[in-house]
mmCIF file of C-alpha atoms in Angstrom:
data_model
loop_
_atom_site.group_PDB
_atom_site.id
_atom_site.type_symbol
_atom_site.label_atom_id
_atom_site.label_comp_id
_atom_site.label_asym_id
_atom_site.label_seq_id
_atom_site.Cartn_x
_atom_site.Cartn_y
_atom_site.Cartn_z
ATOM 1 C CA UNK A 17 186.794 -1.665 134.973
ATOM 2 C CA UNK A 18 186.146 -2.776 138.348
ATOM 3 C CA UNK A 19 184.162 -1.325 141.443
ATOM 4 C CA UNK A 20 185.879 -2.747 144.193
ATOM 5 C CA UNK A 21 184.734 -2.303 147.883
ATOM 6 C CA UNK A 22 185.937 -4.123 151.120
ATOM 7 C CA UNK A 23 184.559 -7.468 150.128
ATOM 8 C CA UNK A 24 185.998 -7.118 146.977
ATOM 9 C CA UNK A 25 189.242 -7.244 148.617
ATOM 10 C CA UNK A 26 188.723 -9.893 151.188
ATOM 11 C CA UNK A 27 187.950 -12.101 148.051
ATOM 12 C CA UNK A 28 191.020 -11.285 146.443
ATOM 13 C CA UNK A 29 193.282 -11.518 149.667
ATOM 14 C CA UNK A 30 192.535 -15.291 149.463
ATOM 15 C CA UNK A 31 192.371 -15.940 145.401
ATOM 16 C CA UNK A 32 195.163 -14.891 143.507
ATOM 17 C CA UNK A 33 192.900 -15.555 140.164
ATOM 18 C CA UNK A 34 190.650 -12.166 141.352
ATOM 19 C CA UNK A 35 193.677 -10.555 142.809
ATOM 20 C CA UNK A 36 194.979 -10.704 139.184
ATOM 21 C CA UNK A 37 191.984 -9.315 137.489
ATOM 22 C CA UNK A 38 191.936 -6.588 139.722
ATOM 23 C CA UNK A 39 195.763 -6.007 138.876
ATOM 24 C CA UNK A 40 194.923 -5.969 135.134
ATOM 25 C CA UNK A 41 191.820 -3.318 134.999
ATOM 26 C CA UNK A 42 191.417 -0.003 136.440
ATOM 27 C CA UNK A 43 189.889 -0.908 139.849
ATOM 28 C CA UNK A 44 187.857 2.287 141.499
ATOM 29 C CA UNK A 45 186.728 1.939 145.438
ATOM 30 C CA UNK A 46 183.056 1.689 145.294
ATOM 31 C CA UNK A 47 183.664 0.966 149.120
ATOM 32 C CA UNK A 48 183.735 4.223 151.599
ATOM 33 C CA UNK A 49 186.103 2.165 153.612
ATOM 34 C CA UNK A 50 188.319 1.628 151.402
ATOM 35 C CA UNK A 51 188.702 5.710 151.182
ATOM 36 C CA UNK A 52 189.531 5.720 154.957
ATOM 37 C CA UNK A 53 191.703 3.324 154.948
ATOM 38 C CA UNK A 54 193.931 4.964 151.999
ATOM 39 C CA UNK A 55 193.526 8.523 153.749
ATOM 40 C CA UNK A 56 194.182 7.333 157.049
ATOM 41 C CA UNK A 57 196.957 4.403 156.498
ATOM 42 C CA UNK A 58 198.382 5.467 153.689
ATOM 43 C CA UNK A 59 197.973 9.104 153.134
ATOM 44 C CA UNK A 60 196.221 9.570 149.936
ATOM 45 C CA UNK A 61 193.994 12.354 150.610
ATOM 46 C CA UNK A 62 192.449 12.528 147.251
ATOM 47 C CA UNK A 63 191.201 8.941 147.606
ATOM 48 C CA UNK A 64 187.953 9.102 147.479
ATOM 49 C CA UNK A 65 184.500 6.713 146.847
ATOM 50 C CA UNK A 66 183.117 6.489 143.284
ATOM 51 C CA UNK A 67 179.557 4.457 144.440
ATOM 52 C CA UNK A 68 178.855 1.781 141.349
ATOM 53 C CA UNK A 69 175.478 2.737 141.391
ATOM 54 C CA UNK A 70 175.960 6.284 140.588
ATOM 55 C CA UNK A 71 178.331 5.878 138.262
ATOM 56 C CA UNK A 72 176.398 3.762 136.152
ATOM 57 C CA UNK A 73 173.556 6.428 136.212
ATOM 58 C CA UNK A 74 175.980 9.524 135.521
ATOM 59 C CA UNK A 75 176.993 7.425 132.342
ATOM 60 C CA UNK A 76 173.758 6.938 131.165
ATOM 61 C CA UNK A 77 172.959 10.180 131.856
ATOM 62 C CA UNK A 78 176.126 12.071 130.386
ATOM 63 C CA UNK A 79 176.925 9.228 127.506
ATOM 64 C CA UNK A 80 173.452 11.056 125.402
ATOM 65 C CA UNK A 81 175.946 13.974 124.529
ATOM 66 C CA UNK A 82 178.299 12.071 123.153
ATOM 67 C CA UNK A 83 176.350 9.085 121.894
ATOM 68 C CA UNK A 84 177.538 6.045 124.347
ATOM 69 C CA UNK A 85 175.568 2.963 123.239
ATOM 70 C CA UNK A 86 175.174 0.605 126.090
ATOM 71 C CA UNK A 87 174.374 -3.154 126.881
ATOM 72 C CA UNK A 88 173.742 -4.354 129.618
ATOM 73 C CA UNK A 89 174.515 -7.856 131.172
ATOM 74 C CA UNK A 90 173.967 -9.970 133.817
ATOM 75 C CA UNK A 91 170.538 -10.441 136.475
ATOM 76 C CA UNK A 92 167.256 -11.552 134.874
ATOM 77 C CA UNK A 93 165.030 -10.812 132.206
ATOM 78 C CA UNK A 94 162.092 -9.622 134.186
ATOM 79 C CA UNK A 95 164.966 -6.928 136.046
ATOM 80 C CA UNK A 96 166.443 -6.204 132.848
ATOM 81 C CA UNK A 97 163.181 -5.152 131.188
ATOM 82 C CA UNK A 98 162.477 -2.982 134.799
ATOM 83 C CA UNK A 99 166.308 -1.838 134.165
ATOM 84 C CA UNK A 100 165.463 -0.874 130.665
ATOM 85 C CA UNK A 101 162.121 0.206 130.838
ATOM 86 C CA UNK A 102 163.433 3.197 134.016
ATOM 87 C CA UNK A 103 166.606 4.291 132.259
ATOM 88 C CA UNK A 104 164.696 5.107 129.081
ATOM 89 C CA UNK A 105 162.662 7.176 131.147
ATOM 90 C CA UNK A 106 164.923 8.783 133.197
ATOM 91 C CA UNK A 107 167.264 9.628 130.642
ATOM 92 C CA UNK A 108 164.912 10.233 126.983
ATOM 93 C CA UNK A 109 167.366 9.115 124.127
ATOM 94 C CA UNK A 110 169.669 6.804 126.356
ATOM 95 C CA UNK A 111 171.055 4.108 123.946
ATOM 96 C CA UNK A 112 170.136 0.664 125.172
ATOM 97 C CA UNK A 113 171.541 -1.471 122.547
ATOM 98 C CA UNK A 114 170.764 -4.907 123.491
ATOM 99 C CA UNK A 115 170.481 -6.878 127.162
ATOM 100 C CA UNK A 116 171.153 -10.796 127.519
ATOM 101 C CA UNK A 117 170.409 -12.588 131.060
ATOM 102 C CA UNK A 118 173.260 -15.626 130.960
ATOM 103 C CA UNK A 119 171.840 -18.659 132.514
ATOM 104 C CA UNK A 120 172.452 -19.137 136.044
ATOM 105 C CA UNK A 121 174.743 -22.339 136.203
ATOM 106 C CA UNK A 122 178.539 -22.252 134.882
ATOM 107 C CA UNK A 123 178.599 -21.426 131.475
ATOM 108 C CA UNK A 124 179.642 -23.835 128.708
ATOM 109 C CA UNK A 125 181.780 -22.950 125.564
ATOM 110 C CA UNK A 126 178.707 -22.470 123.703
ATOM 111 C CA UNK A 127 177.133 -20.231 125.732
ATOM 112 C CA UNK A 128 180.025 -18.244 125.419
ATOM 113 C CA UNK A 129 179.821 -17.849 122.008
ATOM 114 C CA UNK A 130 176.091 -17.304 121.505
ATOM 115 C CA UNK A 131 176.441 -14.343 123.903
ATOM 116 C CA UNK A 132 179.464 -13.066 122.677
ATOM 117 C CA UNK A 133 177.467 -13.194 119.262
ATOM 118 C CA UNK A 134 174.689 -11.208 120.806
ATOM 119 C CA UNK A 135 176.730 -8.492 121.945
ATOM 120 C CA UNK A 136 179.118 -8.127 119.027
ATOM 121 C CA UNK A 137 175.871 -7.755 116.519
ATOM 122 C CA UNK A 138 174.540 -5.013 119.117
ATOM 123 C CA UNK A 139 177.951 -3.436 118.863
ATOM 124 C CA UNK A 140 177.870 -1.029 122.217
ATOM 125 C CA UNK A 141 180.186 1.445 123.383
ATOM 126 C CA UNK A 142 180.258 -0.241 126.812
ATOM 127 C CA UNK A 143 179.380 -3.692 128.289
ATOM 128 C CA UNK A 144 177.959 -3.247 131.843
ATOM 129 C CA UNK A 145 178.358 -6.149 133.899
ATOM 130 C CA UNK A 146 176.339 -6.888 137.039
ATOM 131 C CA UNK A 147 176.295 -10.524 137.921
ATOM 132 C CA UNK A 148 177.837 -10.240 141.260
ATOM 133 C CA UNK A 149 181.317 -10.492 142.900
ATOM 134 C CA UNK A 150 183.499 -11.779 141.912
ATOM 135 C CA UNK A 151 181.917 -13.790 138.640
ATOM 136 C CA UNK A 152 181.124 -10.125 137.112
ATOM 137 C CA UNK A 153 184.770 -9.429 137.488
ATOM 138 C CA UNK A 154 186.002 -12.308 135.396
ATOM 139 C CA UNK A 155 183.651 -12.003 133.021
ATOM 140 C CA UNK A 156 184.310 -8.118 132.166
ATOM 141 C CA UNK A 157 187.820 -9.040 131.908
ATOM 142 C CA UNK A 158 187.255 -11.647 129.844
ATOM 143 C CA UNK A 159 184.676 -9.177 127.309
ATOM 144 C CA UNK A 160 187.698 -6.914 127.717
ATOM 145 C CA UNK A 161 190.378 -9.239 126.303
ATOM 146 C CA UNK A 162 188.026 -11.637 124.093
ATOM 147 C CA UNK A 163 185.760 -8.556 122.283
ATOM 148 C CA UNK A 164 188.214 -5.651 122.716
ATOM 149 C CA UNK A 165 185.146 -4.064 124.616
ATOM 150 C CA UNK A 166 184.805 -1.336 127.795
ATOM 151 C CA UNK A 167 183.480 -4.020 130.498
ATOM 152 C CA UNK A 168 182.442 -2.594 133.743
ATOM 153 C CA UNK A 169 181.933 -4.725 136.261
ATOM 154 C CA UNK A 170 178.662 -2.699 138.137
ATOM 155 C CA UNK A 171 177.853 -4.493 141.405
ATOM 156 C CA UNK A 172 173.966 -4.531 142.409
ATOM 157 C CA UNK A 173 173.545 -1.230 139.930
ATOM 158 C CA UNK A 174 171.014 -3.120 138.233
ATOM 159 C CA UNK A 175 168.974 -4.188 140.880
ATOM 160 C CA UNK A 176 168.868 -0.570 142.367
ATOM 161 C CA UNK A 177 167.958 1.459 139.338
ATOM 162 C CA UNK A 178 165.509 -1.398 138.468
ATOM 163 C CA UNK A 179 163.820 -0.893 141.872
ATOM 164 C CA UNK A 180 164.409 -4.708 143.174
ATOM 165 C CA UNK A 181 166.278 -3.917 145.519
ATOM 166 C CA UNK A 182 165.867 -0.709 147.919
ATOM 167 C CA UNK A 183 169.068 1.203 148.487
ATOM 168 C CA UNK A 184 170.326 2.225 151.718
ATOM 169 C CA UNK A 185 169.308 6.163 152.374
ATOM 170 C CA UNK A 186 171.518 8.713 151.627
ATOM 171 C CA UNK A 187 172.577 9.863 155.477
ATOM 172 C CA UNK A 188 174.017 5.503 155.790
ATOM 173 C CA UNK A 189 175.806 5.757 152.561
ATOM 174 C CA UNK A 190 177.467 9.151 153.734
ATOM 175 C CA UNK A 191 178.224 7.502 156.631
ATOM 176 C CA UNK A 192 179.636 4.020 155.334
ATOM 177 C CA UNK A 193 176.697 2.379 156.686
ATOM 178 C CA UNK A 194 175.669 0.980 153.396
ATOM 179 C CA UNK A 195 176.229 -2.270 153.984
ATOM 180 C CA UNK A 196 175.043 -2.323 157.385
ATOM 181 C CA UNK A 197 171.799 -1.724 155.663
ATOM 182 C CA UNK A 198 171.971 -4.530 153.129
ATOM 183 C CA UNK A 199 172.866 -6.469 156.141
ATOM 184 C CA UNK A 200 169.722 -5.685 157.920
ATOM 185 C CA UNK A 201 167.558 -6.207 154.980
ATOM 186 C CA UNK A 202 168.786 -9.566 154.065
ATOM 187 C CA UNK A 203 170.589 -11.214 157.104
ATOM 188 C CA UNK A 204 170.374 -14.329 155.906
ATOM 189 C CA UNK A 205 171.664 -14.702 152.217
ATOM 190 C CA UNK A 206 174.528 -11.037 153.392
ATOM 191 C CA UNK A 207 175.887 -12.387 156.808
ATOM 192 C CA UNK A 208 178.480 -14.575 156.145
ATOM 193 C CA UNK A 209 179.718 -12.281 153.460
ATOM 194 C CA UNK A 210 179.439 -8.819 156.026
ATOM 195 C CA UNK A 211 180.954 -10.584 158.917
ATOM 196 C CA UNK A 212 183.620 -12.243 157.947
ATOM 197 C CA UNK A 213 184.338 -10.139 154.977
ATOM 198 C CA UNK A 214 184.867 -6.815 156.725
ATOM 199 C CA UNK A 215 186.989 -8.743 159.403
ATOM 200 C CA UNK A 216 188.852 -10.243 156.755
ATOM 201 C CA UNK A 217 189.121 -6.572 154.993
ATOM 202 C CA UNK A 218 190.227 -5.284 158.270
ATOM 203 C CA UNK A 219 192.756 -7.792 158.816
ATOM 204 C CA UNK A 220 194.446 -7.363 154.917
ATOM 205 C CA UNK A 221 194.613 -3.666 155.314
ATOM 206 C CA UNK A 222 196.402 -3.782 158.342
ATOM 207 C CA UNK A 223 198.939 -5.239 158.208
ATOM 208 C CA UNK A 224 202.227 -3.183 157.597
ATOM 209 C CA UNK A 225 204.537 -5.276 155.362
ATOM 210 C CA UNK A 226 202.005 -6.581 152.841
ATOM 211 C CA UNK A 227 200.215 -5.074 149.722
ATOM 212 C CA UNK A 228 196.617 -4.043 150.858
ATOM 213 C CA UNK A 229 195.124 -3.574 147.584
ATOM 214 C CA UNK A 230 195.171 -5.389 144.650
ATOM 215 C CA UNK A 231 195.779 -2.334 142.109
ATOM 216 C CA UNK A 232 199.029 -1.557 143.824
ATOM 217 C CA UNK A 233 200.496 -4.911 141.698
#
């Protein structure tokens, strides 16, 4: 499963490797935009956001009743232990199964392995992702296909519950300011990616004669 928001589909408008693993999951708009755009352009009125953050928290939350065992992977050990540590006490009796931080450099066939290892001996209900866009994307398909796993592919999910990073207030998020926010926060590393990724967003889902999303393959 993918959260997909208007970056999300920049990316994919120029790599038809993303655009494909988009096409092969079930894709949800974690972008407000993206909601617009369907109810304005194309006249799906029931399209609506589903926000990565809260979804992963609703999970956590609802998955006690039914015994969901979760793992979570991606960001780094000191934010996985925050992760941990908070959803254990926001939810008593969550199911945290195992967490693995993957080094952060391209991964070699071994490293594959040892983590696949490590999640198949922790055997979860559900493998959240969150090492960014578009590398968490690849990588829940590929826990998909490889382990026969749920892989969601959770955005910055992680760094929110954890409390690394501050999330936009509720009135900018109702608002689709959300990223405007990030952008403010951290100019310098978000930018390039808000700039020219909402232009390029913009740009994709207007024009007439092409396919503006990737789910619609």
């Amino acid at each position: 499963m993918h959260l997909v928001n208007a970056y999300s589909i920049a990316l994919a408008s120029t790599d038809p490797a993303l655009s494909a693993v988009f096409a092969s999951g079930v894709c949800l708009p974690d972008g407000k935009p993206l909601g617009w755009i369907a109810r304005w352009l194309r006249g799906v009125p029931t399209f609506r956001q589903v926000r990565g953050p809260q979804l992963f928290l609703d999970v956590m939350d609802g998955g006690r009743d039914v015994g969901l065992r979760h793992f979570l992977l991606g960001s780094t050990e000191e934010t996985l232990q925050r992760l941990r540590t908070e959803l254990e006490r926001r939810y008593p009796g969550v199911e945290i199964v195992g967490t693995h931080s993957p080094p952060f450099r391209p991964l070699t066939d071994e490293d594959f392995v040892a983590q696949d290892s490590h999640v198949l001996t922790a055997a979860p209900t559900v493998v959240w992702v969150g090492l960014g866009t578009p590398k968490q994307d690849f990588e829940a398909l590929r826990i998909a296909r490889d382990l026969g796993l749920p892989a969601v592919a959770v955005g910055a999910a992680f760094d929110f519950t954890a409390g690394v990073i501050e999330p936009a207030p509720e009135w900018m998020s109702a608002c689709g300011l959300e990223w405007f926010y990030r952008l403010i926060r951290e100019p310098r590393r978000l930018w390039r990616r808000y700039l020219f990724g909402n232009l390029r967003f913009l740009w994709v889902a207007m024009r007439p004669s092409s396919k503006r999303f990737p789910h619609d393959d």
